[in-house]
Amino acid sequence: MPVNAERAPEIVVVPHTHWDREWYLPFQRFRLRLVSLLDGVIGGMEADRRWRFTLDGQMAAVDDYLEIRPERRERLAALVREGRLAIGPWQILHDEFLCSGENIVRNLETGMRRAEEMGAVMMVGYLPDQFGHCAQTPQILRGAGIEHACVWRGVPGAVRASAFAWEAPDGTAIRTQYLPEGGYGNAASMFEEFPGAAPALPGRVAGFAESMGRWYPRGGPLLAMYGADHTAPAPDLADRIADAPGMRLDTLAGYFAGLDPSAEGLPRVRGELRSHARANILPGVISARVHLKEAMGRAERLVERYAEPLAALWYAGDARRFLDLAWRRLIEVSCHDSVTGCGSDETAEQVAARMAEAEQLGRAVCDLVTAERAATVPLGSHLVFNPTPAARTGLVTLDVPSDGEPGLVTGDGRPVPVQTLEVAPTVLDDAVHPASRLPILLERVYGRVLFGQEIRDWTVSREDRTLTFRVTARSGVPFDLGELREALRGADGDWRVRILADPRRTVAALVDVPALGLTTVRPVPSANASPGAPGAPVVADGNVLDNGLLRVEATADGTLGMRTPSGQVVEGIGRIVDGGDLGDTYNHAPPAADRLIEDPLSVDVRPVWSGPLVAACDIVRTYRWPASGDAEAGARSAAEEDVTVTTRAELRAGEPFLRLRVTFDNRCEDHRVRLHLPLPRQADMSFAEGQFAITERGLTAEGGFGERPVPTFPASGFAAAGGLAVLLEHVTEYEVAGGGREMALTLLRSVGYLSRDRNAYRDQPAGPQLPTPRAQCRGERTAGFAIMPYAGGRPGSAVLRAAEAYRHDLLTAPGYGHATVPAPPSREGVAITGDGVAMTSLRARDGRLETRVVALRDEPATAVLRGPFTEAARADLRGRPGEPLDVHDGTATLALRPWEIATVRLGTA
């Protein structure tokens, strides 16, 4: 039945563009279009004051435009101040599952600051095209002062109205606008006109009001999103709206300004939004181009947990500009068409380059700070930094001078347990050369470096015509090449040239380091050193590794059996399964006639280290995998490739988990490789850590739209089910399969198209059918995990501590101070402790320290902060000061709600 025009609700038309910064075209080619589009929008808005426009909720489009058109900054800012152009609050429209929670906060912080600099920020959590939404988004938005969210993908089938209360795990609820009937383009075709055709707008308006009105049971204005990907509105839009009764033109901010922000009485949805019921969520992006996820994880960890805390706590200078630039790169690549890997090959290469740049900036800041501190550490000793906020004992690998079993002590004189891993050669070169070549050989000396080490001494013996260099890792004595040339003047005949290195060993050392603090490790003569043995040594005996906490045995089929002292047994760990994939970067789709390969042709177990601090073995398995897929036949090829998969199994002293590192050379295409882990007991749910939460998931996914509801999910810090936790280095796709009896982790997904028009697991194309040969990910692939048995249910503090330690190795730097300088004692930075409490960042900000913590549990938690501060106060997620905390003797106590994200500022009076 047609809607009565007199009773029809008002329709608010929001002109906008959805701007993918990079996708099937690389960034600069899309930016060329952006500049042209915004030139027209700005000119049109200045010519007609009725115009309103919303710039996609992300400041990246503004910044990218102004980099080309800096002279138009004030013109654009004037439109923002007038409320006719809505910008922000995000810096970029990120993928919420493929970046860290801290990255999301910095994204919002940066976008809001930049929008305010331009005149005003749109106070709407606009998330129009993300492939699902993480659980803590409502708390993040509310913590930044934003009261409305606006989403499309991932909304469950239970939502049958345009507004619902979206609730974070901590109970924070935010009024959320759902974009039904076409998402951010639900009115994209409303104003299309065709030459010679009768005016269609009245009928379209009536049809829109009728179909959309069903989603507004409480009444109110209907939201008509007029825009699409990379498109500009019709130039006469304002005239058409003026002639259409019941319609008005506004920004998205203007639409929400007229709505009650209260979520009371609305249907409630708690936690993450990953339903396939109403739109594609394109879950295959979690495993497309896995190398991008690995690079993102490395870069985020290096900046968040090493560079920022080091610079904040231990650097006398100012590294803020370098860190700001690193964060700019990390935020840029978090874009939902960047880190996802669902762009062109050229786009993926540029994304990888920016990730590498962020990592390089983080490493440069670490080098800057440790170099300043290492100047006070004597030559031959090492500086060790603990990036975690609790004191810990961790294994480090050091290169130390030693002609026998080395001895090590800390700067406080405590003995350090040591295990030799490798003995370096002392004769680097020994050859005879005619005297005429000696000047040429001396050209090998770069400054004072020869064969990668520094010259500490040289001798010339004319009696036996021998030139001897003695080199060391770092020399504290001067070297004069001119003096050496003079000593060789007039040399004739044949000369023996020797390059001798000081005896050195690569050792594993078990070091105690204070919370976010520093310690030093220095070598001492073995006779003067206590062995400092670990509490329970690690041993390797044939195919068995044992550290007293876990006993692991490699079996004949190449899998591993694990036993705990309590008698818990897990058999078959590490089964490799290769299957076909005729999908694309968005959706995995196995061939109709798939062939799964899981039995190796051969198995070989090779010892690596035997203890007492670390024991390891390599399990080498050879498989024969189909070389490619055949989309027409819906099958895998008859041609095959031999592939060798090496799995290093490693136990360390005191660690309650087994480290695994899987390496293989991918020579095949159109396939998926997964690592299977049997569960100690059947599971009916899983738990995954990521973005300030531990999310509980069932074994199935909700369907309803034209996409197969696959139960593969993302996890950041760990995934756990059935009494087994898998500790992760980066965001990883997992599935609890086999009726809840095993977990499968995706090691690699090789596909050849950005999107296939015919994908068995998705009805609609997700983008252009563009070949992406580099998304086949040929070449060497390496993936690291740790396997930890636990009691089961929702993982608690033991798993959180293990995941924290696994992801954040101790950082070392060689000392270069004078050899006679005493090694400095251990020093604590800031300690943050509490059952279920995790720290996500610590940085210097506005002359103070700022740290962020989260309670990862269903019960209230207490965080205890200790450090060099006399004042402490809560702050919001934008860093604005709030409630002060009591501080006594450098200690503050912070009460946290279950799942609360809290920001604390620390300073001195």
XYZ file of C-alpha atoms in Angstrom, residues 314-908:
595
model
C 64.348 6.110 29.613
C 65.164 8.849 27.089
C 66.410 12.321 27.994
C 65.560 13.745 24.567
C 62.357 14.016 22.551
C 61.416 11.273 20.068
C 57.821 12.428 19.664
C 58.082 13.401 15.988
C 59.407 9.980 15.047
C 56.668 8.258 17.041
C 53.966 10.500 15.548
C 55.142 9.558 12.078
C 55.156 5.865 12.993
C 51.583 6.156 14.245
C 50.555 7.981 11.101
C 51.763 5.013 9.063
C 50.121 2.463 11.374
C 46.785 4.258 11.202
C 46.983 4.607 7.415
C 47.526 0.890 6.864
C 44.725 -0.089 9.249
C 42.283 0.963 6.505
C 39.617 -1.624 5.667
C 41.011 -2.035 2.135
C 44.693 -1.935 3.173
C 45.701 -4.332 5.957
C 42.889 -6.588 4.747
C 44.862 -7.428 1.597
C 41.744 -7.197 -0.591
C 43.256 -4.690 -3.014
C 45.336 -4.892 -6.142
C 48.856 -6.272 -6.035
C 50.213 -2.747 -6.446
C 48.146 -1.551 -3.484
C 49.368 -4.432 -1.321
C 52.990 -3.593 -2.121
C 52.492 0.013 -1.016
C 50.708 -1.105 2.161
C 53.598 -3.437 2.972
C 56.063 -0.590 2.413
C 54.223 1.687 4.859
C 54.071 -1.102 7.432
C 57.805 -1.573 7.031
C 58.319 2.163 7.448
C 56.346 2.156 10.718
C 58.439 -0.765 11.940
C 61.643 0.999 10.913
C 60.610 4.153 12.777
C 59.834 2.128 15.871
C 63.158 0.334 15.657
C 64.975 3.632 15.093
C 63.491 5.056 18.306
C 64.481 1.894 20.185
C 68.013 2.267 18.807
C 68.058 5.945 19.803
C 67.061 5.263 23.411
C 69.128 2.122 23.953
C 72.191 3.812 22.437
C 71.932 6.597 25.008
C 71.580 4.073 27.827
C 74.183 1.654 26.424
C 76.800 4.405 26.700
C 76.758 3.769 30.470
C 77.110 -0.005 30.035
C 80.695 -1.327 29.755
C 82.013 -2.762 26.529
C 81.259 -6.478 26.304
C 78.159 -6.194 28.506
C 74.529 -5.934 27.380
C 71.562 -3.763 28.260
C 68.212 -5.592 28.637
C 64.773 -3.895 28.531
C 61.532 -5.490 29.724
C 58.536 -4.209 27.670
C 55.982 -5.718 30.052
C 54.637 -3.909 33.161
C 55.496 -6.730 35.579
C 58.897 -8.053 36.609
C 59.782 -11.165 34.635
C 62.443 -13.725 33.917
C 63.026 -14.167 30.222
C 65.405 -15.772 27.770
C 67.654 -13.527 25.670
C 70.219 -14.377 23.021
C 73.560 -12.618 23.478
C 76.880 -12.510 21.683
C 79.554 -12.578 24.415
C 83.367 -12.746 24.447
C 84.483 -16.126 25.773
C 87.090 -18.788 25.043
C 85.251 -21.346 27.176
C 81.919 -21.790 28.913
C 81.014 -18.164 29.653
C 79.957 -16.719 32.948
C 77.402 -13.926 33.220
C 76.150 -11.790 36.082
C 73.741 -8.875 36.261
C 74.803 -5.373 37.186
C 73.592 -6.231 40.688
C 75.984 -9.197 40.812
C 73.356 -11.929 40.520
C 74.428 -14.976 38.504
C 72.690 -15.505 35.158
C 72.044 -19.041 33.854
C 73.702 -19.545 30.454
C 73.557 -22.055 27.602
C 75.886 -21.952 24.617
C 74.004 -22.043 21.330
C 76.866 -21.450 18.891
C 80.631 -20.919 18.943
C 81.858 -18.314 16.477
C 84.950 -19.077 14.333
C 88.110 -17.285 15.380
C 89.901 -17.544 12.016
C 87.904 -15.414 9.601
C 90.465 -15.456 6.788
C 93.959 -16.877 6.221
C 95.401 -16.535 2.703
C 98.629 -15.694 0.854
C 98.730 -12.695 -1.490
C 101.450 -10.995 -3.537
C 102.696 -7.774 -1.926
C 101.360 -5.820 -4.889
C 97.821 -6.699 -3.719
C 98.250 -5.508 -0.137
C 97.042 -1.922 -0.913
C 93.938 -3.412 -2.525
C 93.312 -5.662 0.483
C 93.514 -2.680 2.788
C 90.643 -1.118 0.884
C 88.467 -3.761 2.577
C 88.834 -1.795 5.803
C 85.867 0.552 6.216
C 86.825 3.040 8.905
C 87.876 0.468 11.470
C 85.551 -2.359 10.357
C 86.904 -5.495 8.698
C 84.812 -8.609 8.018
C 81.968 -7.071 9.994
C 83.975 -6.530 13.177
C 86.162 -3.739 14.500
C 89.959 -3.884 14.396
C 91.397 -3.849 17.910
C 95.014 -4.671 16.969
C 97.315 -5.471 14.047
C 100.881 -6.685 13.602
C 103.292 -6.736 10.659
C 106.082 -9.356 10.696
C 108.612 -8.759 7.891
C 110.608 -11.826 8.935
C 107.875 -14.279 7.909
C 105.947 -11.732 5.757
C 102.734 -11.940 7.811
C 100.061 -9.302 8.373
C 97.711 -10.156 11.231
C 94.500 -8.348 12.139
C 92.755 -9.034 15.425
C 89.121 -8.013 15.335
C 86.351 -7.923 17.895
C 82.642 -7.053 18.004
C 83.370 -3.560 19.322
C 86.811 -2.092 19.942
C 87.657 0.584 22.430
C 91.075 1.496 20.954
C 91.908 3.812 18.021
C 92.949 2.504 14.604
C 95.095 4.435 12.101
C 95.067 3.011 8.580
C 97.845 5.416 7.548
C 100.112 3.956 10.212
C 99.472 0.471 8.835
C 100.214 1.562 5.271
C 103.520 3.033 6.453
C 104.409 -0.258 8.188
C 103.897 -2.096 4.898
C 105.859 0.368 2.758
C 108.356 -1.451 0.535
C 106.869 -4.888 1.147
C 107.724 -7.452 -1.536
C 107.246 -11.128 -2.246
C 104.217 -13.083 -1.023
C 102.494 -12.138 2.212
C 100.234 -14.144 4.499
C 97.218 -12.129 5.647
C 95.320 -13.417 8.671
C 92.126 -12.043 10.225
C 91.610 -13.435 13.702
C 88.515 -12.764 15.781
C 88.354 -12.752 19.541
C 86.687 -15.913 20.862
C 82.948 -15.341 21.053
C 79.868 -17.392 21.711
C 76.189 -16.952 21.078
C 74.450 -17.876 24.296
C 70.966 -18.098 25.708
C 70.744 -16.328 29.069
C 67.896 -16.383 31.576
C 67.642 -12.830 32.912
C 65.521 -11.200 35.622
C 64.338 -7.715 34.578
C 62.117 -5.277 36.532
C 58.772 -4.008 35.228
C 59.250 -1.805 32.143
C 62.788 -1.576 33.415
C 66.413 -2.059 32.540
C 69.112 -4.407 33.716
C 72.636 -5.173 32.520
C 74.340 -8.474 31.924
C 78.134 -8.603 31.971
C 80.591 -11.408 31.291
C 82.895 -12.656 34.030
C 85.562 -15.375 34.022
C 83.900 -18.766 34.308
C 85.899 -19.557 37.418
C 84.398 -16.516 39.152
C 80.792 -17.154 38.136
C 78.148 -19.224 39.864
C 76.342 -21.378 37.275
C 72.989 -19.903 38.282
C 71.081 -22.924 37.013
C 67.348 -22.555 36.297
C 64.827 -23.976 38.742
C 63.899 -26.798 36.352
C 66.283 -27.391 33.441
C 65.066 -28.252 29.978
C 66.242 -31.569 28.558
C 66.121 -33.153 25.130
C 66.297 -36.931 24.835
C 65.849 -38.295 21.328
C 62.402 -37.169 20.156
C 61.393 -35.913 23.626
C 61.594 -32.378 25.080
C 60.842 -31.768 28.771
C 61.023 -28.613 30.919
C 59.209 -29.947 33.980
C 56.035 -28.125 32.998
C 55.456 -29.866 29.658
C 56.717 -33.100 28.159
C 56.569 -33.095 24.362
C 57.302 -36.018 22.053
C 57.585 -36.047 18.264
C 55.797 -39.077 16.819
C 56.318 -41.097 13.666
C 53.709 -39.139 11.663
C 55.385 -35.793 12.469
C 52.807 -34.608 14.991
C 53.502 -33.949 18.647
C 52.151 -35.402 21.848
C 52.047 -33.208 24.955
C 51.693 -34.201 28.593
C 51.462 -32.024 31.710
C 52.526 -33.036 35.257
C 48.822 -33.258 36.205
C 48.311 -35.935 33.556
C 46.585 -33.869 30.849
C 47.467 -35.374 27.446
C 47.076 -33.926 23.959
C 48.020 -36.078 20.965
C 48.364 -35.149 17.289
C 49.477 -31.521 17.690
C 50.663 -29.874 14.477
C 48.873 -31.839 11.761
C 49.199 -29.916 8.463
C 46.178 -29.965 6.152
C 46.287 -28.532 2.636
C 43.000 -27.943 0.783
C 41.865 -26.141 -2.342
C 40.663 -22.528 -2.486
C 38.860 -21.222 -5.564
C 37.717 -18.115 -3.712
C 39.242 -14.660 -3.651
C 40.745 -12.171 -1.211
C 37.320 -11.709 0.428
C 35.954 -15.253 0.793
C 37.492 -18.704 0.995
C 35.680 -21.125 -1.308
C 36.864 -24.745 -1.620
C 36.427 -26.582 -4.925
C 33.298 -28.685 -5.273
C 35.605 -31.697 -5.679
C 38.226 -30.795 -3.125
C 41.260 -32.922 -2.239
C 42.620 -32.555 1.289
C 46.272 -33.515 1.734
C 47.337 -34.262 5.299
C 49.600 -37.337 5.216
C 53.310 -36.609 4.682
C 55.440 -38.659 2.316
C 58.343 -38.637 4.770
C 59.135 -37.489 8.321
C 62.513 -36.681 9.833
C 63.167 -35.400 13.365
C 66.404 -33.438 13.816
C 67.790 -32.232 17.177
C 68.682 -28.534 17.479
C 69.420 -27.660 21.151
C 69.519 -29.930 24.172
C 69.140 -27.605 27.205
C 69.381 -26.658 30.022
C 67.677 -23.320 29.158
C 66.227 -24.133 25.754
C 65.674 -27.407 23.931
C 64.388 -27.761 20.397
C 64.020 -30.126 17.499
C 63.029 -29.700 13.859
C 60.337 -31.956 12.424
C 60.806 -32.069 8.662
C 57.854 -33.398 6.653
C 57.563 -33.673 2.883
C 54.162 -33.468 1.175
C 52.909 -33.571 -2.383
C 50.335 -30.829 -2.907
C 48.273 -30.052 -6.044
C 50.007 -27.306 -7.986
C 46.913 -25.173 -8.655
C 43.136 -25.053 -8.858
C 40.784 -25.463 -11.813
C 37.825 -23.102 -11.483
C 36.000 -24.459 -14.536
C 36.170 -28.041 -13.295
C 35.657 -27.079 -9.668
C 38.637 -29.180 -8.660
C 42.381 -29.164 -7.967
C 44.973 -29.880 -10.624
C 46.470 -33.291 -11.296
C 49.899 -31.676 -11.435
C 51.611 -31.665 -8.048
C 54.527 -30.075 -6.245
C 56.758 -31.520 -3.525
C 56.718 -29.209 -0.499
C 58.881 -29.559 2.604
C 57.365 -28.269 5.839
C 59.707 -27.740 8.799
C 58.188 -27.344 12.259
C 60.524 -26.275 15.042
C 59.288 -27.388 18.454
C 60.918 -25.498 21.336
C 60.652 -25.561 25.115
C 62.260 -22.948 27.363
C 62.973 -23.069 31.056
C 60.017 -21.888 33.123
C 57.606 -21.428 30.194
C 54.263 -23.274 30.457
C 53.849 -23.396 26.688
C 55.342 -25.072 23.635
C 56.697 -22.781 20.921
C 56.095 -23.855 17.318
C 57.472 -22.241 14.171
C 56.273 -23.610 10.831
C 58.241 -22.840 7.654
C 57.692 -23.934 4.046
C 58.277 -22.756 0.507
C 54.865 -22.201 -1.092
C 55.141 -23.415 -4.685
C 51.408 -23.912 -5.230
C 48.376 -21.790 -6.037
C 44.668 -21.729 -5.193
C 44.917 -23.457 -1.828
C 44.649 -23.054 1.931
C 47.103 -24.487 4.465
C 46.001 -24.973 8.059
C 47.652 -26.204 11.252
C 45.364 -28.501 13.252
C 45.485 -28.835 17.037
C 43.392 -31.481 18.832
C 41.639 -30.168 21.937
C 41.979 -31.905 25.326
C 38.177 -32.038 25.521
C 35.303 -31.312 23.205
C 34.443 -27.622 23.030
C 31.146 -25.895 22.327
C 32.649 -22.397 22.286
C 35.929 -20.557 21.777
C 37.558 -17.469 23.281
C 39.643 -14.970 21.336
C 41.641 -12.010 22.659
C 41.680 -8.804 20.666
C 40.920 -5.068 20.820
C 40.538 -4.719 24.640
C 38.371 -7.832 25.064
C 38.201 -11.606 25.184
C 35.313 -12.534 22.906
C 33.294 -15.713 23.402
C 32.071 -17.381 20.205
C 30.065 -20.454 19.328
C 30.959 -23.072 16.735
C 28.699 -21.643 14.032
C 28.026 -18.263 12.448
C 24.659 -16.634 11.762
C 23.642 -16.578 8.102
C 20.767 -15.071 6.200
C 22.313 -12.937 3.471
C 23.971 -14.178 0.278
C 27.214 -15.221 1.960
C 28.145 -18.597 3.439
C 28.234 -18.155 7.234
C 31.621 -19.740 7.877
C 32.767 -20.145 11.514
C 36.291 -18.817 10.916
C 37.143 -15.964 13.252
C 39.984 -13.528 14.020
C 42.113 -13.592 17.173
C 44.918 -11.222 18.137
C 46.665 -12.296 21.358
C 45.336 -15.824 21.685
C 42.552 -18.209 20.737
C 41.398 -20.810 23.254
C 38.935 -23.689 23.396
C 38.532 -27.034 25.144
C 41.414 -26.476 27.555
C 43.987 -25.439 24.934
C 45.170 -21.878 24.309
C 47.113 -20.880 21.211
C 49.288 -17.816 21.776
C 49.650 -15.653 18.671
C 52.149 -13.185 17.189
C 49.614 -11.367 15.004
C 45.959 -11.475 14.008
C 45.240 -15.024 12.896
C 42.211 -16.799 11.471
C 41.058 -19.810 13.481
C 38.176 -22.264 13.524
C 37.024 -24.797 16.091
C 36.298 -27.705 13.775
C 35.546 -31.422 13.887
C 32.504 -31.015 16.076
C 34.468 -29.073 18.662
C 37.335 -31.566 18.871
C 40.120 -29.559 17.240
C 41.237 -26.045 16.394
C 42.506 -25.141 12.916
C 44.765 -22.110 12.370
C 45.169 -20.710 8.857
C 48.860 -20.536 7.920
C 48.312 -19.434 4.325
C 45.542 -18.758 1.836
C 46.621 -18.488 -1.815
C 44.149 -16.904 -4.249
C 44.437 -15.300 -7.661
C 41.633 -12.692 -7.763
C 40.658 -9.629 -5.798
C 37.026 -10.751 -6.220
C 35.497 -13.492 -8.337
C 32.150 -12.763 -9.930
C 31.334 -16.421 -9.278
C 32.306 -17.353 -5.763
C 30.604 -20.427 -4.307
C 30.569 -18.867 -0.841
C 29.206 -15.418 -1.819
C 26.355 -14.427 -4.139
C 27.444 -10.883 -4.941
C 30.786 -9.646 -6.239
C 32.764 -7.845 -3.533
C 34.768 -5.806 -6.027
C 36.085 -6.016 -9.581
C 37.236 -9.383 -10.929
C 40.843 -8.255 -10.981
C 43.703 -10.781 -11.183
C 46.007 -10.664 -8.148
C 48.793 -13.142 -8.883
C 50.835 -11.958 -5.891
C 47.970 -12.843 -3.563
C 48.989 -16.448 -4.300
C 51.787 -15.696 -1.792
C 54.468 -17.809 -3.407
C 57.798 -18.157 -1.649
C 58.898 -18.935 1.888
C 56.215 -18.660 4.555
C 56.846 -18.737 8.311
C 54.297 -18.736 11.112
C 54.925 -18.799 14.862
C 52.596 -19.931 17.658
C 52.744 -21.228 21.206
C 50.534 -24.021 22.538
C 49.453 -23.898 26.189
C 47.159 -26.291 28.069
C 44.963 -24.572 30.666
C 42.017 -25.370 32.915
C 39.384 -24.506 30.322
C 36.518 -22.027 30.163
C 37.275 -18.345 29.782
C 41.076 -17.940 29.987
C 42.306 -16.151 33.088
C 45.472 -14.474 34.276
C 47.779 -17.440 33.560
C 46.970 -17.367 29.840
C 47.066 -13.554 29.759
C 50.543 -13.516 31.332
C 51.776 -16.209 28.964
C 50.428 -14.403 25.890
C 52.010 -11.157 27.084
C 55.408 -12.798 27.559
C 55.218 -14.717 24.274
C 54.443 -11.625 22.187
C 56.935 -9.350 23.930
C 60.460 -10.711 24.097
C 63.046 -8.888 26.166
C 65.002 -6.329 24.110
C 68.812 -6.250 24.224
C 71.501 -3.805 23.126
C 75.304 -4.146 23.404
C 77.096 -1.780 25.741
C 79.796 0.488 24.391
C 80.951 2.383 27.466
C 84.493 2.143 28.774
C 85.389 -1.378 29.823
C 86.340 -0.187 33.312
C 82.982 1.474 33.958
C 80.929 -0.571 36.444
C 77.725 -2.044 35.063
C 74.725 -0.049 36.322
C 72.246 -1.812 38.634
C 68.733 -2.833 37.600
C 66.141 -0.050 37.451
C 62.360 -0.310 37.442
C 60.222 1.839 35.147
C 56.493 1.664 35.907
C 54.931 -1.480 37.359
C 51.253 -2.277 36.665
C 49.820 -5.361 38.295
C 46.388 -6.825 38.913
C 44.496 -10.038 38.302
C 43.157 -9.913 34.744
C 44.619 -6.442 34.132
C 46.526 -5.774 30.905
C 48.473 -2.688 29.841
C 48.058 -1.654 26.211
C 50.217 1.478 26.073
C 52.525 3.788 27.968
C 53.709 7.060 26.453
C 54.840 10.577 27.244
C 52.111 13.158 26.663
C 51.975 16.828 27.596
C 54.825 16.498 30.078
C 53.346 13.481 31.848
C 53.221 9.736 31.496
C 49.990 8.293 30.143
C 49.134 4.628 30.355
C 46.101 2.645 29.238
C 44.917 -0.515 30.981
C 41.956 -2.843 30.553
C 40.263 -5.344 32.870
C 39.985 -8.544 30.842
C 37.559 -10.360 33.118
C 33.885 -10.653 34.093
C 34.521 -9.396 37.637
C 35.757 -6.030 38.910
C 39.530 -5.728 38.979
C 42.104 -3.627 40.759
C 45.175 -2.268 39.002
C 48.122 -1.230 41.155
C 50.481 1.282 39.535
C 53.947 1.919 40.962
C 56.581 4.248 39.611
C 58.316 7.633 39.713
C 55.178 9.750 40.118
C 53.479 11.691 42.897
C 50.200 12.474 41.120
C 47.778 10.287 39.171
C 44.409 10.945 37.563
C 41.999 9.192 35.288
C 41.550 10.604 31.795
C 39.189 9.956 28.923
C 40.331 8.196 25.766
C 41.423 11.551 24.331
C 43.719 12.200 27.290
C 41.612 14.901 28.949
C 42.121 14.801 32.758
C 39.401 13.486 35.035
C 39.083 12.046 38.523
C 42.326 12.148 40.575
C 43.679 9.001 42.235
C 45.281 8.742 45.656
C 49.050 8.297 45.456
C 51.135 7.036 48.393
C 54.866 6.315 48.143
C 54.727 6.242 44.346
C 51.795 3.810 44.268
C 48.265 4.361 43.006
C 45.309 1.978 43.059
C 42.766 1.981 40.237
C 39.393 0.244 40.588
C 38.114 -1.117 37.273
C 34.716 -2.339 36.168
C 34.649 -5.685 34.369
C 36.064 -5.105 30.864
C 36.701 -1.417 31.526
C 39.274 0.457 29.434
C 40.947 3.096 31.604
C 43.453 5.815 30.790
C 45.648 7.171 33.605
C 47.941 10.207 33.597
C 50.967 10.099 35.908
C 53.158 13.027 36.902
C 55.049 14.819 39.613
